Amino acid sequence: MRERRGIMAKAVGDFIKFLGTAGARFVMITQRRSSAGVLYSLGGFRLLVDPGPGCLVRCHASRPKVDPSKIDAILLTHGHLDHAGDANVMIEAMTEGGHDHRGTLFAPNEALEGDPIVLRYVRSYLGHIEVLGEGKSWELAPGLTLATPVRHQHSAETYGFQLQTEGLRISHVADTLLFPALVERYAPCDVLVVHVVLHEVDAERKRRIMHLDVADATWLIGAVRPRVAIITHFGMNVLQAKPWEVAARMSETTGVRVVDARDGMVFSLDEWKDG
């Protein structure tokens, strides 16, 4: 049996909970994997990332349940449905139907004004709305910062992000084509989360779809050299190739521990902190 270091049965300490691991439209619409997004919990601060279709249902179905009213902020890396389909209902849930004006929404301008996916009436329920942009950063809580180091190359305005707290830096590479600045902007880090939508595709199709494939992600992991990498956001071909086998080959190639995310997986961050 493969070693699954860091995987927990229950959420204790600082962790990442993968509510869903679906990538792109076909896995989303078939629900071969859930498209519910990712929950980061750091120092008690809870950041929900990319609440796609099914996020609210998955929160309530989780064991233990994820209480939406305890979420502190929601981040949309971009406005595509697999990343933001449940954004409005999660804002409703986070703010208890708008009765508790609280929480922060982080989103690209395009998702708010260009081709808006967040309804205007639910925006009034929030405590703050922050527009993502290249080189911006925010203090989420004392000792916890969020940064969006570079705009990604994708079909919508898209940003990955970094989370930093004492002794730990996490880089989360959302949907994008591979380009050199990804390495310099996301390294160094302790934990690297990478969206791997494609398995093996030719360069022309990759440029059209604007996603990383397995070869791109392998190169990126090898170049950034985190202490551990987690692959997620799988397209149909990656699922057919068995993500756990893909991750094992990536580990062998890069020398970096690579974990394939699974729906409901809780990944402990405490053991990856310095000191």
PDB file of C-alpha atoms in Angstrom:
ATOM      1  CA  MET A   1       0.000   0.000   0.000  1.00  0.00           C
ATOM      2  CA  ARG A   2       1.324   3.456  -0.868  1.00  0.00           C
ATOM      3  CA  GLU A   3       2.288   5.687   2.030  1.00  0.00           C
ATOM      4  CA  ARG A   4      -0.250   8.486   2.503  1.00  0.00           C
ATOM      5  CA  ARG A   5       1.693  10.717   4.889  1.00  0.00           C
ATOM      6  CA  GLY A   6      -0.274  13.725   6.051  1.00  0.00           C
ATOM      7  CA  ILE A   7      -3.715  12.233   5.351  1.00  0.00           C
ATOM      8  CA  MET A   8      -5.999  12.499   8.376  1.00  0.00           C
ATOM      9  CA  ALA A   9      -9.336  10.916   9.213  1.00  0.00           C
ATOM     10  CA  LYS A  10     -10.370  14.073  11.081  1.00  0.00           C
ATOM     11  CA  ALA A  11      -9.507  17.743  10.722  1.00  0.00           C
ATOM     12  CA  VAL A  12      -7.080  18.611  13.523  1.00  0.00           C
ATOM     13  CA  GLY A  13      -4.728  21.600  13.650  1.00  0.00           C
ATOM     14  CA  ASP A  14      -4.010  23.310  10.332  1.00  0.00           C
ATOM     15  CA  PHE A  15      -5.239  21.419   7.299  1.00  0.00           C
ATOM     16  CA  ILE A  16      -6.508  21.405   3.731  1.00  0.00           C
ATOM     17  CA  LYS A  17      -9.816  19.641   3.101  1.00  0.00           C
ATOM     18  CA  PHE A  18     -10.478  18.717  -0.504  1.00  0.00           C
ATOM     19  CA  LEU A  19     -14.251  18.918  -0.688  1.00  0.00           C
ATOM     20  CA  GLY A  20     -13.991  18.085  -4.384  1.00  0.00           C
ATOM     21  CA  THR A  21     -11.301  17.276  -6.924  1.00  0.00           C
ATOM     22  CA  ALA A  22     -13.131  17.647 -10.249  1.00  0.00           C
ATOM     23  CA  GLY A  23     -11.452  19.574 -13.036  1.00  0.00           C
ATOM     24  CA  ALA A  24     -13.155  21.189 -16.025  1.00  0.00           C
ATOM     25  CA  ARG A  25     -16.615  20.768 -17.437  1.00  0.00           C
ATOM     26  CA  PHE A  26     -17.000  17.062 -18.188  1.00  0.00           C
ATOM     27  CA  VAL A  27     -15.959  15.790 -14.771  1.00  0.00           C
ATOM     28  CA  MET A  28     -18.109  18.550 -13.266  1.00  0.00           C
ATOM     29  CA  ILE A  29     -21.266  17.694 -15.218  1.00  0.00           C
ATOM     30  CA  THR A  30     -20.890  13.944 -14.700  1.00  0.00           C
ATOM     31  CA  GLN A  31     -19.744  14.342 -11.078  1.00  0.00           C
ATOM     32  CA  ARG A  32     -17.179  11.572 -11.505  1.00  0.00           C
ATOM     33  CA  ARG A  33     -15.454  13.653  -8.855  1.00  0.00           C
ATOM     34  CA  SER A  34     -17.101  16.351  -6.775  1.00  0.00           C
ATOM     35  CA  SER A  35     -16.649  19.963  -7.912  1.00  0.00           C
ATOM     36  CA  ALA A  36     -17.090  21.386  -4.400  1.00  0.00           C
ATOM     37  CA  GLY A  37     -13.711  23.127  -4.074  1.00  0.00           C
ATOM     38  CA  VAL A  38     -11.097  23.268  -1.327  1.00  0.00           C
ATOM     39  CA  LEU A  39     -11.167  24.445   2.296  1.00  0.00           C
ATOM     40  CA  TYR A  40      -8.008  25.787   3.947  1.00  0.00           C
ATOM     41  CA  SER A  41      -7.907  26.060   7.740  1.00  0.00           C
ATOM     42  CA  LEU A  42      -4.905  27.941   9.146  1.00  0.00           C
ATOM     43  CA  GLY A  43      -4.769  29.160  12.721  1.00  0.00           C
ATOM     44  CA  GLY A  44      -8.539  28.838  12.906  1.00  0.00           C
ATOM     45  CA  PHE A  45      -9.074  31.012   9.811  1.00  0.00           C
ATOM     46  CA  ARG A  46     -11.147  29.194   7.191  1.00  0.00           C
ATOM     47  CA  LEU A  47     -10.758  30.049   3.516  1.00  0.00           C
ATOM     48  CA  LEU A  48     -13.031  28.356   0.978  1.00  0.00           C
ATOM     49  CA  VAL A  49     -11.531  28.225  -2.515  1.00  0.00           C
ATOM     50  CA  ASP A  50     -13.479  27.749  -5.747  1.00  0.00           C
ATOM     51  CA  PRO A  51     -16.907  26.574  -4.528  1.00  0.00           C
ATOM     52  CA  GLY A  52     -18.133  24.816  -7.662  1.00  0.00           C
ATOM     53  CA  PRO A  53     -21.457  22.984  -8.089  1.00  0.00           C
ATOM     54  CA  GLY A  54     -22.315  20.847  -5.085  1.00  0.00           C
ATOM     55  CA  CYS A  55     -20.236  22.744  -2.545  1.00  0.00           C
ATOM     56  CA  LEU A  56     -23.067  23.430  -0.108  1.00  0.00           C
ATOM     57  CA  VAL A  57     -24.322  19.848  -0.282  1.00  0.00           C
ATOM     58  CA  ARG A  58     -20.797  18.493   0.204  1.00  0.00           C
ATOM     59  CA  CYS A  59     -20.246  20.745   3.245  1.00  0.00           C
ATOM     60  CA  HIS A  60     -23.327  19.348   4.958  1.00  0.00           C
ATOM     61  CA  ALA A  61     -22.574  15.760   3.888  1.00  0.00           C
ATOM     62  CA  SER A  62     -18.988  15.867   5.174  1.00  0.00           C
ATOM     63  CA  ARG A  63     -18.101  13.965   8.330  1.00  0.00           C
ATOM     64  CA  PRO A  64     -17.529  15.965  10.390  1.00  0.00           C
ATOM     65  CA  LYS A  65     -19.797  18.504   8.748  1.00  0.00           C
ATOM     66  CA  VAL A  66     -18.280  21.719   7.443  1.00  0.00           C
ATOM     67  CA  ASP A  67     -20.365  24.540   8.923  1.00  0.00           C
ATOM     68  CA  PRO A  68     -20.614  27.244   6.221  1.00  0.00           C
ATOM     69  CA  SER A  69     -21.324  29.914   8.842  1.00  0.00           C
ATOM     70  CA  LYS A  70     -17.820  29.308  10.246  1.00  0.00           C
ATOM     71  CA  ILE A  71     -16.127  30.111   6.920  1.00  0.00           C
ATOM     72  CA  ASP A  72     -14.251  33.425   7.087  1.00  0.00           C
ATOM     73  CA  ALA A  73     -13.578  34.106   3.408  1.00  0.00           C
ATOM     74  CA  ILE A  74     -14.296  32.774  -0.068  1.00  0.00           C
ATOM     75  CA  LEU A  75     -11.785  32.991  -2.904  1.00  0.00           C
ATOM     76  CA  LEU A  76     -12.641  32.523  -6.579  1.00  0.00           C
ATOM     77  CA  THR A  77      -9.546  31.937  -8.696  1.00  0.00           C
ATOM     78  CA  HIS A  78     -11.731  32.748 -11.708  1.00  0.00           C
ATOM     79  CA  GLY A  79     -15.337  32.805 -12.806  1.00  0.00           C
ATOM     80  CA  HIS A  80     -15.772  29.489 -14.626  1.00  0.00           C
ATOM     81  CA  LEU A  81     -18.662  27.373 -13.389  1.00  0.00           C
ATOM     82  CA  ASP A  82     -16.538  24.506 -12.087  1.00  0.00           C
ATOM     83  CA  HIS A  83     -14.866  27.048  -9.785  1.00  0.00           C
ATOM     84  CA  ALA A  84     -17.746  29.346  -8.889  1.00  0.00           C
ATOM     85  CA  GLY A  85     -21.066  27.606  -9.536  1.00  0.00           C
ATOM     86  CA  ASP A  86     -21.968  27.613  -5.826  1.00  0.00           C
ATOM     87  CA  ALA A  87     -20.382  30.979  -5.009  1.00  0.00           C
ATOM     88  CA  ASN A  88     -23.687  32.740  -4.408  1.00  0.00           C
ATOM     89  CA  VAL A  89     -25.234  30.065  -2.214  1.00  0.00           C
ATOM     90  CA  MET A  90     -22.019  29.774  -0.194  1.00  0.00           C
ATOM     91  CA  ILE A  91     -22.081  33.533   0.415  1.00  0.00           C
ATOM     92  CA  GLU A  92     -25.688  33.106   1.593  1.00  0.00           C
ATOM     93  CA  ALA A  93     -24.626  30.258   3.870  1.00  0.00           C
ATOM     94  CA  MET A  94     -21.510  32.013   5.201  1.00  0.00           C
ATOM     95  CA  THR A  95     -23.601  35.062   6.140  1.00  0.00           C
ATOM     96  CA  GLU A  96     -26.593  33.070   7.416  1.00  0.00           C
ATOM     97  CA  GLY A  97     -28.857  34.293   4.663  1.00  0.00           C
ATOM     98  CA  GLY A  98     -27.532  37.834   4.890  1.00  0.00           C
ATOM     99  CA  HIS A  99     -28.507  38.251   8.543  1.00  0.00           C
ATOM    100  CA  ASP A 100     -24.871  38.295   9.637  1.00  0.00           C
ATOM    101  CA  HIS A 101     -22.961  40.724   7.426  1.00  0.00           C
ATOM    102  CA  ARG A 102     -19.510  39.226   7.577  1.00  0.00           C
ATOM    103  CA  GLY A 103     -16.756  37.518   5.655  1.00  0.00           C
ATOM    104  CA  THR A 104     -14.678  38.518   2.661  1.00  0.00           C
ATOM    105  CA  LEU A 105     -14.971  37.587  -0.993  1.00  0.00           C
ATOM    106  CA  PHE A 106     -11.776  37.546  -3.052  1.00  0.00           C
ATOM    107  CA  ALA A 107     -12.396  37.443  -6.797  1.00  0.00           C
ATOM    108  CA  PRO A 108     -10.998  38.751 -10.090  1.00  0.00           C
ATOM    109  CA  ASN A 109     -12.604  41.869 -11.493  1.00  0.00           C
ATOM    110  CA  GLU A 110     -13.889  39.887 -14.471  1.00  0.00           C
ATOM    111  CA  ALA A 111     -15.893  37.614 -12.163  1.00  0.00           C
ATOM    112  CA  LEU A 112     -17.451  40.685 -10.533  1.00  0.00           C
ATOM    113  CA  GLU A 113     -17.902  43.165 -13.362  1.00  0.00           C
ATOM    114  CA  GLY A 114     -16.822  41.751 -16.730  1.00  0.00           C
ATOM    115  CA  ASP A 115     -18.852  38.539 -16.936  1.00  0.00           C
ATOM    116  CA  PRO A 116     -20.221  38.623 -13.396  1.00  0.00           C
ATOM    117  CA  ILE A 117     -20.881  35.344 -11.638  1.00  0.00           C
ATOM    118  CA  VAL A 118     -21.547  36.810  -8.175  1.00  0.00           C
ATOM    119  CA  LEU A 119     -25.078  38.199  -7.890  1.00  0.00           C
ATOM    120  CA  ARG A 120     -25.252  41.818  -6.831  1.00  0.00           C
ATOM    121  CA  TYR A 121     -27.807  41.299  -4.094  1.00  0.00           C
ATOM    122  CA  VAL A 122     -25.641  38.763  -2.239  1.00  0.00           C
ATOM    123  CA  ARG A 123     -22.650  41.100  -2.387  1.00  0.00           C
ATOM    124  CA  SER A 124     -24.367  43.323   0.167  1.00  0.00           C
ATOM    125  CA  TYR A 125     -24.267  40.450   2.668  1.00  0.00           C
ATOM    126  CA  LEU A 126     -20.471  40.466   2.770  1.00  0.00           C
ATOM    127  CA  GLY A 127     -18.208  42.381   5.098  1.00  0.00           C
ATOM    128  CA  HIS A 128     -15.669  43.050   2.348  1.00  0.00           C
ATOM    129  CA  ILE A 129     -15.041  42.399  -1.337  1.00  0.00           C
ATOM    130  CA  GLU A 130     -11.415  42.339  -2.477  1.00  0.00           C
ATOM    131  CA  VAL A 131     -10.442  42.342  -6.149  1.00  0.00           C
ATOM    132  CA  LEU A 132      -7.611  39.978  -7.011  1.00  0.00           C
ATOM    133  CA  GLY A 133      -4.684  41.315  -9.011  1.00  0.00           C
ATOM    134  CA  GLU A 134      -1.095  40.502  -9.850  1.00  0.00           C
ATOM    135  CA  GLY A 135       1.297  41.310  -7.013  1.00  0.00           C
ATOM    136  CA  LYS A 136      -1.405  42.060  -4.427  1.00  0.00           C
ATOM    137  CA  SER A 137      -1.451  40.782  -0.852  1.00  0.00           C
ATOM    138  CA  TRP A 138      -3.703  40.881   2.201  1.00  0.00           C
ATOM    139  CA  GLU A 139      -3.463  40.055   5.891  1.00  0.00           C
ATOM    140  CA  LEU A 140      -6.239  37.550   6.561  1.00  0.00           C
ATOM    141  CA  ALA A 141      -5.512  37.314  10.274  1.00  0.00           C
ATOM    142  CA  PRO A 142      -2.545  38.136  12.522  1.00  0.00           C
ATOM    143  CA  GLY A 143       0.398  36.212  11.100  1.00  0.00           C
ATOM    144  CA  LEU A 144      -1.514  34.887   8.071  1.00  0.00           C
ATOM    145  CA  THR A 145      -1.153  36.480   4.637  1.00  0.00           C
ATOM    146  CA  LEU A 146      -2.685  35.842   1.232  1.00  0.00           C
ATOM    147  CA  ALA A 147      -0.931  36.884  -1.978  1.00  0.00           C
ATOM    148  CA  THR A 148      -1.701  36.612  -5.693  1.00  0.00           C
ATOM    149  CA  PRO A 149       1.775  36.762  -7.222  1.00  0.00           C
ATOM    150  CA  VAL A 150       0.970  36.487 -10.920  1.00  0.00           C
ATOM    151  CA  ARG A 151      -1.947  36.516 -13.337  1.00  0.00           C
ATOM    152  CA  HIS A 152      -2.315  33.138 -14.990  1.00  0.00           C
ATOM    153  CA  GLN A 153      -2.630  32.424 -18.697  1.00  0.00           C
ATOM    154  CA  HIS A 154      -6.158  31.080 -18.967  1.00  0.00           C
ATOM    155  CA  SER A 155      -9.360  31.784 -20.885  1.00  0.00           C
ATOM    156  CA  ALA A 156     -10.723  33.867 -17.993  1.00  0.00           C
ATOM    157  CA  GLU A 157      -8.967  36.308 -15.664  1.00  0.00           C
ATOM    158  CA  THR A 158      -7.352  33.834 -13.270  1.00  0.00           C
ATOM    159  CA  TYR A 159      -5.046  33.936 -10.251  1.00  0.00           C
ATOM    160  CA  GLY A 160      -3.401  31.301  -8.145  1.00  0.00           C
ATOM    161  CA  PHE A 161      -2.354  32.290  -4.650  1.00  0.00           C
ATOM    162  CA  GLN A 162       0.061  31.848  -1.772  1.00  0.00           C
ATOM    163  CA  LEU A 163      -0.792  31.485   1.892  1.00  0.00           C
ATOM    164  CA  GLN A 164       1.921  32.169   4.435  1.00  0.00           C
ATOM    165  CA  THR A 165       1.948  31.712   8.172  1.00  0.00           C
ATOM    166  CA  GLU A 166       4.751  31.131  10.654  1.00  0.00           C
ATOM    167  CA  GLY A 167       6.932  28.310   9.370  1.00  0.00           C
ATOM    168  CA  LEU A 168       4.712  27.447   6.406  1.00  0.00           C
ATOM    169  CA  ARG A 169       4.223  28.694   2.865  1.00  0.00           C
ATOM    170  CA  ILE A 170       1.612  27.149   0.562  1.00  0.00           C
ATOM    171  CA  SER A 171       1.436  27.844  -3.168  1.00  0.00           C
ATOM    172  CA  HIS A 172      -1.773  26.976  -5.013  1.00  0.00           C
ATOM    173  CA  VAL A 173      -1.416  26.939  -8.811  1.00  0.00           C
ATOM    174  CA  ALA A 174      -4.888  27.219 -10.313  1.00  0.00           C
ATOM    175  CA  ASP A 175      -5.857  26.752 -13.974  1.00  0.00           C
ATOM    176  CA  THR A 176      -3.212  28.005 -16.386  1.00  0.00           C
ATOM    177  CA  LEU A 177      -0.932  27.319 -19.286  1.00  0.00           C
ATOM    178  CA  LEU A 178       2.651  26.650 -18.284  1.00  0.00           C
ATOM    179  CA  PHE A 179       4.867  29.747 -18.448  1.00  0.00           C
ATOM    180  CA  PRO A 180       8.269  30.492 -16.859  1.00  0.00           C
ATOM    181  CA  ALA A 181       7.085  33.052 -14.297  1.00  0.00           C
ATOM    182  CA  LEU A 182       5.121  30.363 -12.464  1.00  0.00           C
ATOM    183  CA  VAL A 183       8.337  28.999 -10.999  1.00  0.00           C
ATOM    184  CA  GLU A 184       9.812  32.294  -9.830  1.00  0.00           C
ATOM    185  CA  ARG A 185       6.497  33.536  -8.407  1.00  0.00           C
ATOM    186  CA  TYR A 186       5.439  30.345  -6.582  1.00  0.00           C
ATOM    187  CA  ALA A 187       8.829  29.209  -5.267  1.00  0.00           C
ATOM    188  CA  PRO A 188       9.967  28.633  -2.637  1.00  0.00           C
ATOM    189  CA  CYS A 189       7.162  26.878  -0.800  1.00  0.00           C
ATOM    190  CA  ASP A 190       6.600  23.987   1.571  1.00  0.00           C
ATOM    191  CA  VAL A 191       3.349  22.742   0.035  1.00  0.00           C
ATOM    192  CA  LEU A 192       2.485  23.093  -3.651  1.00  0.00           C
ATOM    193  CA  VAL A 193      -1.072  22.415  -4.855  1.00  0.00           C
ATOM    194  CA  VAL A 194      -1.372  22.052  -8.627  1.00  0.00           C
ATOM    195  CA  HIS A 195      -4.423  21.771 -10.885  1.00  0.00           C
ATOM    196  CA  VAL A 196      -3.795  18.949 -13.364  1.00  0.00           C
ATOM    197  CA  VAL A 197      -6.660  18.850 -15.849  1.00  0.00           C
ATOM    198  CA  LEU A 198      -5.014  17.151 -18.828  1.00  0.00           C
ATOM    199  CA  HIS A 199      -3.152  13.870 -19.178  1.00  0.00           C
ATOM    200  CA  GLU A 200      -1.282  13.840 -22.477  1.00  0.00           C
ATOM    201  CA  VAL A 201      -2.229  16.356 -25.174  1.00  0.00           C
ATOM    202  CA  ASP A 202      -0.461  17.998 -28.079  1.00  0.00           C
ATOM    203  CA  ALA A 203       0.811  21.557 -27.801  1.00  0.00           C
ATOM    204  CA  GLU A 204      -1.876  23.036 -30.054  1.00  0.00           C
ATOM    205  CA  ARG A 205      -4.751  21.579 -28.037  1.00  0.00           C
ATOM    206  CA  LYS A 206      -3.062  22.623 -24.798  1.00  0.00           C
ATOM    207  CA  ARG A 207      -2.804  26.230 -26.013  1.00  0.00           C
ATOM    208  CA  ARG A 208      -6.488  26.141 -26.926  1.00  0.00           C
ATOM    209  CA  ILE A 209      -7.678  24.617 -23.649  1.00  0.00           C
ATOM    210  CA  MET A 210      -5.164  26.563 -21.518  1.00  0.00           C
ATOM    211  CA  HIS A 211      -4.571  23.992 -18.780  1.00  0.00           C
ATOM    212  CA  LEU A 212      -1.582  22.121 -17.398  1.00  0.00           C
ATOM    213  CA  ASP A 213      -1.074  18.516 -18.406  1.00  0.00           C
ATOM    214  CA  VAL A 214       0.792  15.862 -16.434  1.00  0.00           C
ATOM    215  CA  ALA A 215       4.117  16.635 -18.127  1.00  0.00           C
ATOM    216  CA  ASP A 216       3.748  20.361 -17.371  1.00  0.00           C
ATOM    217  CA  ALA A 217       2.834  19.718 -13.745  1.00  0.00           C
ATOM    218  CA  THR A 218       5.732  17.296 -13.343  1.00  0.00           C
ATOM    219  CA  TRP A 219       8.157  19.892 -14.681  1.00  0.00           C
ATOM    220  CA  LEU A 220       6.662  22.598 -12.443  1.00  0.00           C
ATOM    221  CA  ILE A 221       6.918  20.449  -9.320  1.00  0.00           C
ATOM    222  CA  GLY A 222      10.506  19.564 -10.159  1.00  0.00           C
ATOM    223  CA  ALA A 223      11.392  23.225 -10.718  1.00  0.00           C
ATOM    224  CA  VAL A 224       9.654  24.615  -7.607  1.00  0.00           C
ATOM    225  CA  ARG A 225      10.788  21.681  -5.433  1.00  0.00           C
ATOM    226  CA  PRO A 226       8.321  21.952  -2.555  1.00  0.00           C
ATOM    227  CA  ARG A 227       8.559  19.644   0.424  1.00  0.00           C
ATOM    228  CA  VAL A 228       5.315  18.025  -0.752  1.00  0.00           C
ATOM    229  CA  ALA A 229       3.062  18.523  -3.785  1.00  0.00           C
ATOM    230  CA  ILE A 230      -0.635  17.745  -4.094  1.00  0.00           C
ATOM    231  CA  ILE A 231      -2.297  17.315  -7.481  1.00  0.00           C
ATOM    232  CA  THR A 232      -6.017  17.948  -7.878  1.00  0.00           C
ATOM    233  CA  HIS A 233      -8.666  19.322 -10.273  1.00  0.00           C
ATOM    234  CA  PHE A 234      -8.543  16.279 -12.507  1.00  0.00           C
ATOM    235  CA  GLY A 235      -9.980  16.147 -16.004  1.00  0.00           C
ATOM    236  CA  MET A 236     -11.542  13.001 -17.423  1.00  0.00           C
ATOM    237  CA  ASN A 237      -8.358  11.686 -19.027  1.00  0.00           C
ATOM    238  CA  VAL A 238      -6.410  12.061 -15.783  1.00  0.00           C
ATOM    239  CA  LEU A 239      -9.109  10.104 -13.947  1.00  0.00           C
ATOM    240  CA  GLN A 240      -8.911   7.379 -16.574  1.00  0.00           C
ATOM    241  CA  ALA A 241      -5.129   7.275 -16.072  1.00  0.00           C
ATOM    242  CA  LYS A 242      -5.669   6.759 -12.288  1.00  0.00           C
ATOM    243  CA  PRO A 243      -4.438   9.838 -10.398  1.00  0.00           C
ATOM    244  CA  TRP A 244      -2.677   7.751  -7.726  1.00  0.00           C
ATOM    245  CA  GLU A 245      -0.555   6.122 -10.430  1.00  0.00           C
ATOM    246  CA  VAL A 246       0.073   9.510 -12.058  1.00  0.00           C
ATOM    247  CA  ALA A 247       1.209  10.897  -8.680  1.00  0.00           C
ATOM    248  CA  ALA A 248       3.529   7.931  -8.103  1.00  0.00           C
ATOM    249  CA  ARG A 249       5.225   8.470 -11.469  1.00  0.00           C
ATOM    250  CA  MET A 250       5.570  12.183 -10.760  1.00  0.00           C
ATOM    251  CA  SER A 251       7.231  11.386  -7.431  1.00  0.00           C
ATOM    252  CA  GLU A 252       9.688   9.041  -9.128  1.00  0.00           C
ATOM    253  CA  THR A 253      10.537  11.621 -11.791  1.00  0.00           C
ATOM    254  CA  THR A 254      10.942  14.648  -9.514  1.00  0.00           C
ATOM    255  CA  GLY A 255      12.107  13.161  -6.224  1.00  0.00           C
ATOM    256  CA  VAL A 256       9.341  15.207  -4.543  1.00  0.00           C
ATOM    257  CA  ARG A 257       6.567  13.507  -2.603  1.00  0.00           C
ATOM    258  CA  VAL A 258       3.414  13.914  -4.729  1.00  0.00           C
ATOM    259  CA  VAL A 259      -0.029  13.158  -3.299  1.00  0.00           C
ATOM    260  CA  ASP A 260      -3.163  12.739  -5.406  1.00  0.00           C
ATOM    261  CA  ALA A 261      -6.100  14.517  -3.785  1.00  0.00           C
ATOM    262  CA  ARG A 262      -9.324  12.604  -3.278  1.00  0.00           C
ATOM    263  CA  ASP A 263     -12.830  13.849  -2.546  1.00  0.00           C
ATOM    264  CA  GLY A 264     -13.128  14.442   1.189  1.00  0.00           C
ATOM    265  CA  MET A 265      -9.399  14.092   1.844  1.00  0.00           C
ATOM    266  CA  VAL A 266      -8.042  16.038   4.813  1.00  0.00           C
ATOM    267  CA  PHE A 267      -4.341  16.847   4.516  1.00  0.00           C
ATOM    268  CA  SER A 268      -2.501  17.872   7.681  1.00  0.00           C
ATOM    269  CA  LEU A 269      -0.239  20.898   7.321  1.00  0.00           C
ATOM    270  CA  ASP A 270       1.320  20.804  10.775  1.00  0.00           C
ATOM    271  CA  GLU A 271       4.028  18.280   9.916  1.00  0.00           C
ATOM    272  CA  TRP A 272       5.229  20.392   6.976  1.00  0.00           C
ATOM    273  CA  LYS A 273       5.950  23.469   9.061  1.00  0.00           C
ATOM    274  CA  ASP A 274       9.524  24.490   9.782  1.00  0.00           C
ATOM    275  CA  GLY A 275      10.468  24.002  13.390  1.00  0.00           C
TER     276      GLY A 275
END
